[in-house]
mmCIF file of C-alpha atoms in Angstrom:
data_model
loop_
_atom_site.group_PDB
_atom_site.id
_atom_site.type_symbol
_atom_site.label_atom_id
_atom_site.label_comp_id
_atom_site.label_asym_id
_atom_site.label_seq_id
_atom_site.Cartn_x
_atom_site.Cartn_y
_atom_site.Cartn_z
ATOM 1 C CA SER G 1 -6.815 16.641 13.904
ATOM 2 C CA ARG G 2 -3.363 17.951 13.016
ATOM 3 C CA GLN G 3 -3.283 16.388 9.544
ATOM 4 C CA ARG G 4 -3.501 18.887 6.749
ATOM 5 C CA ILE G 5 -3.939 16.331 3.981
ATOM 6 C CA ILE G 6 -4.581 12.594 3.683
ATOM 7 C CA ILE G 7 -3.956 10.761 0.418
ATOM 8 C CA SER G 8 -5.250 7.215 -0.106
ATOM 9 C CA SER G 9 -4.690 4.977 -3.097
ATOM 10 C CA PHE G 10 -7.378 2.687 -4.508
ATOM 11 C CA HIS G 11 -4.930 0.815 -6.755
ATOM 12 C CA SER G 12 -5.744 -2.844 -7.359
ATOM 13 C CA SER G 13 -3.186 -3.963 -4.747
ATOM 14 C CA LYS G 14 -4.792 -1.989 -1.893
ATOM 15 C CA VAL G 15 -7.279 -3.102 0.780
ATOM 16 C CA ILE G 16 -10.042 -1.171 -0.980
ATOM 17 C CA SER G 17 -9.681 -1.057 -4.724
ATOM 18 C CA SER G 18 -11.422 0.698 -7.575
ATOM 19 C CA VAL G 19 -8.677 -0.773 -9.809
ATOM 20 C CA GLU G 20 -7.207 2.715 -10.231
ATOM 21 C CA GLY G 21 -7.602 6.071 -8.550
ATOM 22 C CA GLY G 22 -7.633 7.318 -5.002
ATOM 23 C CA ILE G 23 -8.873 10.050 -2.730
ATOM 24 C CA ILE G 24 -7.411 13.216 -1.285
ATOM 25 C CA SER G 25 -8.954 14.591 1.920
ATOM 26 C CA THR G 26 -8.205 17.819 3.720
ATOM 27 C CA ASN G 27 -9.752 20.083 6.322
ATOM 28 C CA ASP G 28 -7.778 23.057 4.975
ATOM 29 C CA LYS G 29 -10.152 25.148 2.806
ATOM 30 C CA SER G 30 -7.328 26.908 0.968
ATOM 31 C CA LEU G 31 -5.642 23.617 0.107
ATOM 32 C CA PHE G 32 -8.999 22.121 -0.858
ATOM 33 C CA HIS G 33 -9.570 24.942 -3.346
ATOM 34 C CA LYS G 34 -6.118 24.413 -4.908
ATOM 35 C CA LEU G 35 -6.728 20.664 -5.168
ATOM 36 C CA GLU G 36 -10.170 21.227 -6.642
ATOM 37 C CA ILE G 37 -8.691 23.466 -9.328
ATOM 38 C CA SER G 38 -5.807 21.120 -10.150
ATOM 39 C CA THR G 39 -8.096 18.104 -10.590
ATOM 40 C CA ASP G 40 -10.917 19.663 -12.619
ATOM 41 C CA ILE G 41 -9.336 19.682 -16.056
ATOM 42 C CA LEU G 42 -12.744 19.899 -17.759
ATOM 43 C CA LYS G 43 -13.590 23.191 -16.025
ATOM 44 C CA ILE G 44 -10.117 24.541 -16.715
ATOM 45 C CA ASN G 45 -10.451 23.703 -20.419
ATOM 46 C CA ARG G 46 -13.886 25.403 -20.559
ATOM 47 C CA ASP G 47 -12.579 28.520 -18.801
ATOM 48 C CA GLU G 48 -9.434 28.740 -20.930
ATOM 49 C CA ARG G 49 -11.435 28.643 -24.159
ATOM 50 C CA LEU G 50 -12.961 31.996 -23.210
ATOM 51 C CA MET G 51 -9.603 33.647 -22.438
ATOM 52 C CA PRO G 52 -7.160 35.325 -24.775
ATOM 53 C CA PRO G 53 -4.029 33.121 -25.069
ATOM 54 C CA THR G 54 -1.866 35.666 -23.223
ATOM 55 C CA ALA G 55 -4.155 35.500 -20.171
ATOM 56 C CA ILE G 56 -3.918 31.727 -19.726
ATOM 57 C CA LYS G 57 -1.797 30.646 -16.780
ATOM 58 C CA TYR G 58 -0.667 27.077 -17.256
ATOM 59 C CA ASN G 59 -0.645 25.025 -14.092
ATOM 60 C CA LEU G 60 -0.230 21.334 -13.616
ATOM 61 C CA THR G 61 -3.658 19.680 -13.772
ATOM 62 C CA PHE G 62 -4.918 16.126 -13.717
ATOM 63 C CA SER G 63 -7.900 14.382 -15.193
ATOM 64 C CA CYS G 64 -9.198 12.616 -12.097
ATOM 65 C CA ARG G 65 -12.443 11.259 -13.399
ATOM 66 C CA PRO G 66 -12.568 7.482 -12.992
ATOM 67 C CA SER G 67 -14.944 5.536 -15.177
ATOM 68 C CA GLU G 68 -18.314 4.331 -13.905
ATOM 69 C CA LEU G 69 -16.861 0.832 -13.797
ATOM 70 C CA ASN G 70 -14.165 2.052 -11.370
ATOM 71 C CA PHE G 71 -16.854 3.608 -9.141
ATOM 72 C CA ILE G 72 -18.951 0.421 -9.197
ATOM 73 C CA TRP G 73 -15.935 -1.733 -8.369
ATOM 74 C CA GLY G 74 -14.940 0.587 -5.517
ATOM 75 C CA TYR G 75 -18.501 0.623 -4.150
ATOM 76 C CA LEU G 76 -18.667 -3.178 -4.160
ATOM 77 C CA GLN G 77 -15.288 -3.329 -2.414
ATOM 78 C CA LEU G 78 -16.407 -0.861 0.288
ATOM 79 C CA LYS G 79 -19.432 -3.016 1.089
ATOM 80 C CA GLN G 80 -17.025 -5.892 1.829
ATOM 81 C CA LEU G 81 -14.482 -3.870 3.821
ATOM 82 C CA PRO G 82 -15.372 -5.314 7.259
ATOM 83 C CA LYS G 83 -15.037 -8.848 5.859
ATOM 84 C CA PHE G 84 -11.695 -8.030 4.204
ATOM 85 C CA ILE G 85 -10.329 -6.593 7.439
ATOM 86 C CA ARG G 86 -11.491 -9.618 9.471
ATOM 87 C CA GLU G 87 -9.819 -11.998 6.996
ATOM 88 C CA ARG G 88 -6.570 -10.037 7.063
ATOM 89 C CA GLN G 89 -6.590 -9.899 10.877
ATOM 90 C CA LYS G 90 -7.248 -13.644 11.051
ATOM 91 C CA SER G 91 -4.318 -14.382 8.719
ATOM 92 C CA ALA G 92 -2.084 -11.975 10.680
ATOM 93 C CA LYS G 93 -2.928 -13.779 13.954
ATOM 94 C CA TYR G 94 -2.113 -17.110 12.291
ATOM 95 C CA TYR G 95 1.273 -15.823 11.118
ATOM 96 C CA LEU G 96 1.996 -14.484 14.606
ATOM 97 C CA GLN G 97 1.300 -17.876 16.150
ATOM 98 C CA LYS G 98 3.244 -19.973 13.650
ATOM 99 C CA LEU G 99 6.279 -18.002 12.424
ATOM 100 C CA ASP G 100 9.642 -18.808 14.031
ATOM 101 C CA LYS G 101 10.404 -15.943 16.395
ATOM 102 C CA ASN G 102 14.069 -16.994 16.527
ATOM 103 C CA LYS G 103 14.433 -16.251 12.807
ATOM 104 C CA TYR G 104 12.119 -13.262 12.451
ATOM 105 C CA SER G 105 11.212 -10.085 14.271
ATOM 106 C CA ILE G 106 7.438 -10.262 14.350
ATOM 107 C CA PRO G 107 5.054 -7.441 15.262
ATOM 108 C CA LYS G 108 2.579 -7.771 18.110
ATOM 109 C CA TYR G 109 -1.053 -8.294 17.170
ATOM 110 C CA ASN G 110 -3.147 -5.140 17.131
ATOM 111 C CA SER G 111 -6.914 -5.533 16.681
ATOM 112 C CA SER G 112 -7.256 -1.949 15.428
ATOM 113 C CA THR G 113 -4.903 -2.577 12.482
ATOM 114 C CA THR G 114 -6.315 -3.419 9.055
ATOM 115 C CA TYR G 115 -3.129 -5.319 8.176
ATOM 116 C CA TYR G 116 -2.824 -3.939 4.690
ATOM 117 C CA ARG G 117 0.574 -5.664 4.651
ATOM 118 C CA PHE G 118 2.333 -8.085 6.978
ATOM 119 C CA ILE G 119 5.961 -7.108 7.448
ATOM 120 C CA ILE G 120 8.491 -9.211 9.307
ATOM 121 C CA GLY G 121 12.073 -8.386 10.209
ATOM 122 C CA LEU G 122 14.760 -10.730 8.913
ATOM 123 C CA LYS G 123 17.294 -11.566 11.617
ATOM 124 C CA THR G 124 19.758 -13.582 9.516
ATOM 125 C CA SER G 125 19.120 -12.877 5.840
ATOM 126 C CA THR G 126 18.496 -9.974 3.494
ATOM 127 C CA VAL G 127 15.410 -9.120 1.490
ATOM 128 C CA PRO G 128 16.937 -9.829 -1.961
ATOM 129 C CA LYS G 129 18.084 -13.324 -0.881
ATOM 130 C CA MET G 130 14.748 -14.077 0.749
ATOM 131 C CA LEU G 131 12.758 -12.903 -2.290
ATOM 132 C CA VAL G 132 14.750 -15.246 -4.555
ATOM 133 C CA TYR G 133 14.156 -18.120 -2.122
ATOM 134 C CA LEU G 134 10.411 -17.417 -1.843
ATOM 135 C CA LYS G 135 10.070 -17.136 -5.622
ATOM 136 C CA ARG G 136 11.611 -20.595 -6.005
ATOM 137 C CA LYS G 137 8.931 -21.822 -3.577
ATOM 138 C CA GLY G 138 6.157 -20.177 -5.625
ATOM 139 C CA ILE G 139 5.551 -17.436 -3.075
ATOM 140 C CA GLU G 140 5.321 -13.748 -3.964
ATOM 141 C CA GLY G 141 7.036 -11.633 -1.324
ATOM 142 C CA GLY G 142 7.981 -7.992 -1.356
ATOM 143 C CA ARG G 143 10.099 -5.344 0.263
ATOM 144 C CA GLY G 144 8.686 -4.160 3.557
ATOM 145 C CA VAL G 145 10.423 -0.823 3.119
ATOM 146 C CA TYR G 146 11.620 0.736 -0.116
ATOM 147 C CA PRO G 147 14.767 2.832 -0.432
ATOM 148 C CA LEU G 148 14.285 6.396 0.686
ATOM 149 C CA LEU G 149 14.607 9.320 -1.682
ATOM 150 C CA SER G 150 17.937 10.106 -0.003
ATOM 151 C CA HIS G 151 19.271 6.811 -1.401
ATOM 152 C CA TYR G 152 18.589 7.924 -4.987
ATOM 153 C CA LEU G 153 19.834 11.451 -4.390
ATOM 154 C CA LYS G 154 23.041 10.044 -2.885
ATOM 155 C CA ILE G 155 22.670 12.026 0.332
ATOM 156 C CA THR G 156 22.908 10.835 3.917
ATOM 157 C CA SER G 157 20.004 8.606 4.925
ATOM 158 C CA PRO G 158 18.572 8.344 8.438
ATOM 159 C CA LYS G 159 20.648 6.170 10.765
ATOM 160 C CA ASN G 160 18.745 2.855 10.484
ATOM 161 C CA ALA G 161 17.384 3.248 6.943
ATOM 162 C CA ALA G 162 19.725 0.692 5.347
ATOM 163 C CA THR G 163 18.832 -1.928 7.966
ATOM 164 C CA ALA G 164 15.101 -1.343 7.482
ATOM 165 C CA ILE G 165 15.457 -1.556 3.692
ATOM 166 C CA ASN G 166 17.549 -4.738 3.758
ATOM 167 C CA ARG G 167 15.788 -6.568 6.599
ATOM 168 C CA SER G 168 12.044 -5.782 6.225
ATOM 169 C CA LEU G 169 10.104 -8.398 4.262
ATOM 170 C CA SER G 170 6.453 -8.180 3.260
ATOM 171 C CA ILE G 171 4.753 -11.576 3.067
ATOM 172 C CA PRO G 172 1.421 -12.404 1.400
ATOM 173 C CA LEU G 173 -1.648 -11.218 3.251
ATOM 174 C CA TYR G 174 -4.849 -10.782 1.328
ATOM 175 C CA PRO G 175 -8.468 -11.847 1.685
ATOM 176 C CA GLY G 176 -9.049 -15.327 0.379
ATOM 177 C CA LEU G 177 -5.753 -16.842 1.532
ATOM 178 C CA GLU G 178 -6.622 -20.307 2.751
ATOM 179 C CA VAL G 179 -5.000 -22.050 5.734
ATOM 180 C CA LYS G 180 -3.238 -24.419 3.310
ATOM 181 C CA GLN G 181 -1.633 -21.443 1.551
ATOM 182 C CA LEU G 182 -0.718 -19.764 4.841
ATOM 183 C CA ASN G 183 0.905 -23.017 5.985
ATOM 184 C CA GLN G 184 2.895 -23.207 2.726
ATOM 185 C CA ILE G 185 4.231 -19.683 3.348
ATOM 186 C CA ILE G 186 4.947 -20.367 7.033
ATOM 187 C CA THR G 187 6.700 -23.662 6.268
ATOM 188 C CA ALA G 188 8.886 -22.052 3.617
ATOM 189 C CA LEU G 189 9.838 -19.202 5.982
ATOM 190 C CA ASN G 190 10.445 -21.427 8.999
ATOM 191 C CA ASN G 191 12.527 -23.883 6.942
ATOM 192 C CA TYR G 192 14.668 -21.175 5.373
ATOM 193 C CA ASP G 193 18.327 -21.731 6.109
ATOM 194 C CA GLU G 194 20.869 -19.384 4.584
#
């Protein structure tokens, strides 16, 4: 594997949630040691108490100790992961069959994808207009792509960044969505007329 580090969030909006928290994985022993030090604030505090103040080197550290409740919630979520993925894949297939391909750029189905999000390309509208429209219909949509750091720093963005930001829409896709709800979303999208 060429990856040096993998960071995964377990925020409440993710496929697997422990309400808060996440995981950092690496196969780089040097990086692992640095991460271990920066996340063990309890050990750092114990060690610093034994040092003279002039010997303490202050580095950025984090308290990364979730509560037992977070661990329990995450464990229960992990046990249901295959079911969550199946439900998301089923909803994704349904969207692919029913959404108007003349109005939207739609990805091809991929059985190895967990479908954390379902992002469609807008051919005739922009994300802000579509989000207002969906909100009026009682549907929570989102940006498929958020502005890049270059946007905020006022430096040149990659060639197609503005198009991706303005034309990529994330539509609801979570376990528990019923066919009636999917049809409401599909109908609203297919009936959208700018």
